[in-house]
Amino acid sequence: MSYAGPEFDPPQPRRPRRGPLTLAVAALVPAALVGWLVYEAVADSGHGPAGTASAKSSAPSAAASPPDDGKRPAASPAATPGAAARPGSGPLSGKVVVIDPGHNPGNFQHASEIARKVNIGTNSKECDTTGTATNSGYTEARFTLDVARRLRTLLEAQGATVKFTQDGDRAWGPCVDERARIGNQAHADAAISIHADGAAAGDRGFHVILPATVHSGAADTRPIVASSRDLGEHVAGSFVRVTGSAPSNYVGHGTGLVVRSDLGGLNLSTVPKVFIECGNMRDSKDAAQFTNGAWRQKAAQGISEGIVGFLRG
Ligand code: ZN
């Protein structure tokens, strides 16, 4: 079920000022705030000054039509507001976010490699899976990579350092244990794994998966259970608000939150981490959203705002 309507235009976080005047104000404030304010002005006004005008095309709104191919932002002139912020400036300066696009489009061609068992602490489990797909063949792996790239653009615009576990730049994988390790080794302030579910038709809506308390073998989630829940609650709340999507009607009892102990990517994490299942690819209504670039932009915006809220406390 979708609650999308005019009142659900993606809200912009913390607007100290609106409109073109913000640019004039920006000239008077400390340099660290400039990137943020420029982003705000562009996103709000829809008619930024010369030099940033192209940024408005990626401002999140129902009318936006971001590129559907999820190209690396740096290669796309429309993929600002990232261009408005310099690395290391902005409210998330100094924060590291690891984004884990679930699966890999190449996994389908590497069945034996991804079937290899890896140790997830509690037991061993397949390295990875192919992921699911819509009935028309739009794969989860393509979807997750696209949303992840949009999310990266949004977070980098606010000064965060963003690292991917894979960016369509390897033949398959990585395995779930490596996905966790990448976040750990980056000392991520937040890590998120992006997925879409493959449940029965009629099962709809998103859910965020939180790590259970697991202390077994190489897994010890005790230090991250509370912070991960905080992260997950922020993400779930923002996702509802920005996308208008309802929490899952088939797991989580309407909360949009599910705790699991069987996911290596969570069990092995030493940094705050959650998964988000953005909806159900096997449901035609959810699938119609997934195949819509404007909706994927909203999904990325919802996730971004949740991460920002978590990181800014
Ligand atoms: Zn998945």
CSV table of C-alpha atoms in Angstrom, one decimal, residues 29-305:
chain,number,residue,atom,x,y,z
A,29,VAL,CA,28.8,31.8,7.0
A,30,PRO,CA,31.8,29.5,7.7
A,31,ALA,CA,33.1,27.6,4.8
A,32,ALA,CA,32.1,24.3,6.3
A,33,LEU,CA,28.5,25.2,6.0
A,34,VAL,CA,28.5,26.5,2.5
A,35,GLY,CA,28.2,23.2,0.7
A,36,TRP,CA,25.2,22.3,2.8
A,37,LEU,CA,23.5,25.6,2.3
A,38,VAL,CA,24.1,25.5,-1.4
A,39,TYR,CA,22.6,22.0,-1.5
A,40,GLU,CA,19.6,23.2,0.5
A,41,ALA,CA,19.1,26.2,-1.7
A,42,VAL,CA,19.2,24.2,-4.9
A,43,ALA,CA,17.0,21.5,-3.5
A,44,ASP,CA,14.4,23.9,-2.3
A,45,SER,CA,14.3,26.6,-4.9
A,46,GLY,CA,14.4,24.5,-8.0
A,47,HIS,CA,16.2,27.4,-9.7
A,48,GLY,CA,19.7,27.6,-8.5
A,49,PRO,CA,22.0,30.3,-9.7
A,50,ALA,CA,24.2,29.8,-12.8
A,51,GLY,CA,26.7,27.2,-12.2
A,52,THR,CA,24.5,25.1,-10.0
A,53,ALA,CA,21.4,25.0,-12.2
A,54,SER,CA,22.0,21.5,-13.3
A,55,ALA,CA,21.9,20.3,-9.8
A,56,LYS,CA,18.2,20.9,-9.5
A,57,SER,CA,17.5,18.0,-11.8
A,58,SER,CA,18.6,15.6,-9.1
A,59,ALA,CA,16.7,17.3,-6.3
A,60,PRO,CA,14.4,14.7,-4.9
A,61,SER,CA,10.8,15.2,-6.0
A,62,ALA,CA,8.1,13.3,-7.5
A,63,ALA,CA,8.6,15.2,-10.8
A,64,ALA,CA,12.3,14.4,-11.0
A,65,SER,CA,13.4,11.8,-13.5
A,66,PRO,CA,16.9,10.8,-12.5
A,67,PRO,CA,18.8,8.6,-14.9
A,68,ASP,CA,17.6,5.0,-14.7
A,69,ASP,CA,21.0,3.5,-15.3
A,70,GLY,CA,22.4,4.6,-11.9
A,71,LYS,CA,25.7,5.7,-13.4
A,72,ARG,CA,28.5,6.8,-11.1
A,73,PRO,CA,27.6,10.3,-10.1
A,74,ALA,CA,30.9,11.8,-11.1
A,75,ALA,CA,30.2,10.7,-14.7
A,76,SER,CA,26.8,12.4,-14.8
A,77,PRO,CA,26.4,16.1,-14.8
A,78,ALA,CA,22.9,15.6,-13.4
A,79,ALA,CA,24.2,13.7,-10.5
A,80,THR,CA,24.7,16.7,-8.2
A,81,PRO,CA,24.0,18.1,-5.5
A,82,GLY,CA,27.2,16.1,-4.9
A,83,ALA,CA,29.0,18.7,-6.9
A,84,ALA,CA,27.9,21.3,-4.5
A,85,ALA,CA,29.9,19.9,-1.6
A,86,ARG,CA,33.6,19.4,-1.5
A,87,PRO,CA,34.9,16.2,0.1
A,88,GLY,CA,35.5,16.8,3.8
A,89,SER,CA,33.0,19.7,4.0
A,90,GLY,CA,29.4,19.6,5.1
A,91,PRO,CA,27.6,18.3,8.1
A,92,LEU,CA,28.8,14.7,7.7
A,93,SER,CA,32.4,15.7,7.3
A,94,GLY,CA,34.6,13.1,8.9
A,95,LYS,CA,31.8,10.4,8.9
A,96,VAL,CA,32.3,7.2,7.0
A,97,VAL,CA,29.3,5.3,5.6
A,98,VAL,CA,29.7,1.9,4.0
A,99,ILE,CA,27.0,1.0,1.5
A,100,ASP,CA,26.5,-2.6,0.6
A,101,PRO,CA,24.5,-3.1,-2.6
A,102,GLY,CA,23.0,-6.5,-2.1
A,103,HIS,CA,24.1,-9.3,-4.4
A,104,ASN,CA,25.9,-8.6,-7.7
A,105,PRO,CA,24.6,-8.6,-11.2
A,106,GLY,CA,27.3,-11.1,-12.1
A,107,ASN,CA,26.3,-13.7,-9.5
A,108,PHE,CA,24.0,-15.4,-12.0
A,109,GLN,CA,27.1,-16.4,-14.0
A,110,HIS,CA,29.1,-17.6,-11.0
A,111,ALA,CA,26.9,-20.2,-9.4
A,112,SER,CA,29.7,-22.3,-8.0
A,113,GLU,CA,31.7,-19.4,-6.6
A,114,ILE,CA,28.7,-17.9,-4.7
A,115,ALA,CA,27.6,-21.3,-3.4
A,116,ARG,CA,30.9,-21.7,-1.6
A,117,LYS,CA,30.3,-21.8,2.2
A,118,VAL,CA,31.7,-19.1,4.4
A,119,ASN,CA,31.8,-18.9,8.2
A,120,ILE,CA,29.3,-16.4,9.7
A,121,GLY,CA,30.0,-17.1,13.3
A,122,THR,CA,26.9,-19.1,14.2
A,123,ASN,CA,27.3,-21.5,11.2
A,124,SER,CA,28.5,-21.6,7.7
A,125,LYS,CA,26.4,-20.2,4.8
A,126,GLU,CA,26.6,-19.6,1.1
A,127,CYS,CA,29.0,-16.9,0.1
A,128,ASP,CA,26.2,-15.0,-1.6
A,129,THR,CA,23.1,-15.6,-3.6
A,130,THR,CA,21.8,-14.2,-7.0
A,131,GLY,CA,19.1,-12.3,-5.3
A,132,THR,CA,15.6,-12.1,-6.6
A,133,ALA,CA,13.9,-10.3,-9.5
A,134,THR,CA,10.6,-8.8,-10.5
A,135,ASN,CA,8.3,-11.0,-12.6
A,136,SER,CA,9.4,-9.0,-15.7
A,137,GLY,CA,13.1,-9.7,-15.0
A,138,TYR,CA,14.4,-6.5,-13.3
A,139,THR,CA,16.9,-8.0,-11.0
A,140,GLU,CA,17.4,-7.2,-7.3
A,141,ALA,CA,21.1,-6.7,-8.0
A,142,ARG,CA,20.5,-4.0,-10.6
A,143,PHE,CA,18.0,-2.3,-8.2
A,144,THR,CA,20.3,-2.4,-5.2
A,145,LEU,CA,23.2,-1.0,-7.2
A,146,ASP,CA,21.1,1.9,-8.5
A,147,VAL,CA,19.7,2.9,-5.2
A,148,ALA,CA,23.1,2.6,-3.6
A,149,ARG,CA,24.6,5.0,-6.2
A,150,ARG,CA,21.8,7.5,-5.6
A,151,LEU,CA,22.4,7.2,-1.9
A,152,ARG,CA,26.1,7.7,-2.3
A,153,THR,CA,25.4,11.0,-4.2
A,154,LEU,CA,23.2,12.2,-1.4
A,155,LEU,CA,25.6,11.4,1.4
A,156,GLU,CA,28.6,12.7,-0.4
A,157,ALA,CA,26.7,16.0,-0.9
A,158,GLN,CA,26.7,16.3,2.8
A,159,GLY,CA,30.4,15.6,3.2
A,160,ALA,CA,30.3,11.9,4.1
A,161,THR,CA,33.0,9.6,3.0
A,162,VAL,CA,31.2,6.7,1.3
A,163,LYS,CA,32.6,3.3,0.5
A,164,PHE,CA,30.9,0.5,-1.4
A,165,THR,CA,31.3,-3.2,-0.9
A,166,GLN,CA,30.9,-3.6,-4.7
A,167,ASP,CA,30.1,-1.1,-7.4
A,168,GLY,CA,29.4,-3.4,-10.4
A,169,ASP,CA,33.2,-3.5,-10.7
A,170,ARG,CA,33.8,-7.1,-10.0
A,171,ALA,CA,32.6,-10.3,-11.6
A,172,TRP,CA,30.7,-11.7,-8.6
A,173,GLY,CA,30.3,-11.3,-4.9
A,174,PRO,CA,31.8,-10.3,-2.5
A,175,CYS,CA,30.8,-13.0,0.0
A,176,VAL,CA,28.8,-11.9,3.0
A,177,ASP,CA,31.7,-12.2,5.3
A,178,GLU,CA,33.8,-9.9,3.2
A,179,ARG,CA,30.8,-7.5,2.9
A,180,ALA,CA,30.9,-7.2,6.7
A,181,ARG,CA,34.7,-7.0,6.8
A,182,ILE,CA,34.7,-4.0,4.4
A,183,GLY,CA,32.5,-2.1,6.8
A,184,ASN,CA,34.6,-3.1,9.8
A,185,GLN,CA,37.9,-2.2,8.2
A,186,ALA,CA,36.6,1.2,7.1
A,187,HIS,CA,35.6,1.8,10.7
A,188,ALA,CA,32.3,2.9,9.3
A,189,ASP,CA,30.1,5.1,11.5
A,190,ALA,CA,27.2,3.5,9.8
A,191,ALA,CA,26.8,0.6,7.3
A,192,ILE,CA,23.7,-0.3,5.3
A,193,SER,CA,23.0,-3.3,3.1
A,194,ILE,CA,20.4,-2.6,0.4
A,195,HIS,CA,18.0,-5.3,-0.8
A,196,ALA,CA,14.6,-6.0,-2.1
A,197,ASP,CA,12.7,-9.1,-1.0
A,198,GLY,CA,11.3,-12.0,-3.0
A,199,ALA,CA,8.1,-12.9,-1.1
A,200,ALA,CA,4.6,-13.9,-2.2
A,201,ALA,CA,2.5,-11.7,-4.4
A,202,GLY,CA,0.4,-9.5,-2.1
A,203,ASP,CA,3.2,-9.2,0.4
A,204,ARG,CA,4.1,-5.6,0.3
A,205,GLY,CA,6.1,-2.9,1.9
A,206,PHE,CA,9.6,-2.4,3.3
A,207,HIS,CA,11.4,-3.6,6.4
A,208,VAL,CA,14.7,-2.9,8.1
A,209,ILE,CA,16.6,-5.8,9.5
A,210,LEU,CA,18.5,-5.3,12.7
A,211,PRO,CA,21.2,-7.6,14.1
A,212,ALA,CA,20.2,-9.9,16.9
A,213,THR,CA,22.5,-10.3,19.9
A,214,VAL,CA,24.8,-13.0,18.6
A,215,HIS,CA,28.0,-14.2,20.4
A,216,SER,CA,29.3,-17.3,18.6
A,217,GLY,CA,32.6,-18.0,17.0
A,218,ALA,CA,33.7,-15.0,15.0
A,219,ALA,CA,30.4,-13.2,15.5
A,220,ASP,CA,29.9,-10.8,18.4
A,221,THR,CA,27.2,-8.3,17.8
A,222,ARG,CA,26.8,-7.3,21.4
A,223,PRO,CA,28.6,-3.9,21.0
A,224,ILE,CA,26.5,-2.9,18.0
A,225,VAL,CA,23.0,-4.1,18.7
A,226,ALA,CA,21.8,-0.9,20.4
A,227,SER,CA,23.5,1.5,17.9
A,228,SER,CA,22.2,-0.6,15.0
A,229,ARG,CA,18.7,-0.4,16.3
A,230,ASP,CA,19.0,3.3,16.5
A,231,LEU,CA,20.3,3.5,12.9
A,232,GLY,CA,17.5,1.2,11.8
A,233,GLU,CA,14.7,3.1,13.5
A,234,HIS,CA,16.0,6.3,11.9
A,235,VAL,CA,16.1,4.7,8.5
A,236,ALA,CA,12.6,3.1,8.8
A,237,GLY,CA,11.1,6.4,9.9
A,238,SER,CA,12.6,8.4,7.1
A,239,PHE,CA,11.8,5.7,4.5
A,240,VAL,CA,8.1,5.9,5.4
A,241,ARG,CA,8.1,9.6,5.4
A,242,VAL,CA,9.9,10.1,2.1
A,243,THR,CA,8.6,7.3,0.0
A,244,GLY,CA,5.1,7.1,1.4
A,245,SER,CA,5.5,3.3,1.5
A,246,ALA,CA,4.0,1.4,4.3
A,247,PRO,CA,6.0,-0.9,6.5
A,248,SER,CA,5.9,-4.6,5.5
A,249,ASN,CA,2.5,-6.3,5.8
A,250,TYR,CA,4.1,-9.7,6.1
A,251,VAL,CA,6.9,-9.4,8.7
A,252,GLY,CA,7.6,-7.1,11.6
A,253,HIS,CA,4.0,-6.7,12.8
A,254,GLY,CA,3.7,-3.4,11.1
A,255,THR,CA,6.8,-1.8,12.7
A,256,GLY,CA,9.0,-2.1,9.6
A,257,LEU,CA,11.6,-3.6,11.9
A,258,VAL,CA,12.8,-7.2,12.0
A,259,VAL,CA,15.6,-8.7,14.1
A,260,ARG,CA,17.6,-11.6,12.6
A,261,SER,CA,20.5,-13.7,13.7
A,262,ASP,CA,21.1,-15.6,10.5
A,263,LEU,CA,22.7,-13.0,8.3
A,264,GLY,CA,26.4,-13.1,8.1
A,265,GLY,CA,26.6,-9.5,7.0
A,266,LEU,CA,25.1,-8.5,10.3
A,267,ASN,CA,26.6,-11.2,12.5
A,268,LEU,CA,30.1,-10.3,11.6
A,269,SER,CA,29.8,-6.6,11.7
A,270,THR,CA,31.6,-4.6,14.3
A,271,VAL,CA,30.1,-1.3,13.2
A,272,PRO,CA,26.4,-0.2,13.4
A,273,LYS,CA,24.7,-1.9,10.5
A,274,VAL,CA,21.3,-2.7,9.2
A,275,PHE,CA,19.8,-4.2,6.1
A,276,ILE,CA,16.8,-2.6,4.3
A,277,GLU,CA,14.5,-4.7,2.2
A,278,CYS,CA,12.9,-1.9,0.2
A,279,GLY,CA,9.8,-4.0,-0.7
A,280,ASN,CA,8.8,-7.2,-2.4
A,281,MET,CA,10.0,-7.6,-6.0
A,282,ARG,CA,7.4,-10.4,-6.6
A,283,ASP,CA,4.5,-8.1,-5.9
A,284,SER,CA,3.3,-6.2,-9.0
A,285,LYS,CA,2.6,-3.0,-7.1
A,286,ASP,CA,5.9,-2.9,-5.3
A,287,ALA,CA,7.7,-4.0,-8.5
A,288,ALA,CA,6.1,-1.0,-10.4
A,289,GLN,CA,7.8,1.2,-7.8
A,290,PHE,CA,11.2,-0.5,-8.1
A,291,THR,CA,11.2,0.0,-11.9
A,292,ASN,CA,10.5,3.7,-11.5
A,293,GLY,CA,13.6,5.9,-11.3
A,294,ALA,CA,11.8,8.7,-9.4
A,295,TRP,CA,10.7,6.2,-6.8
A,296,ARG,CA,14.2,4.8,-6.5
A,297,GLN,CA,15.4,8.4,-5.9
A,298,LYS,CA,12.9,8.7,-3.1
A,299,ALA,CA,14.0,5.4,-1.6
A,300,ALA,CA,17.6,6.7,-1.6
A,301,GLN,CA,16.5,10.0,-0.1
A,302,GLY,CA,14.6,8.2,2.6
A,303,ILE,CA,17.6,6.0,3.5
A,304,SER,CA,19.9,9.0,3.4
A,305,GLU,CA,17.8,11.1,5.7
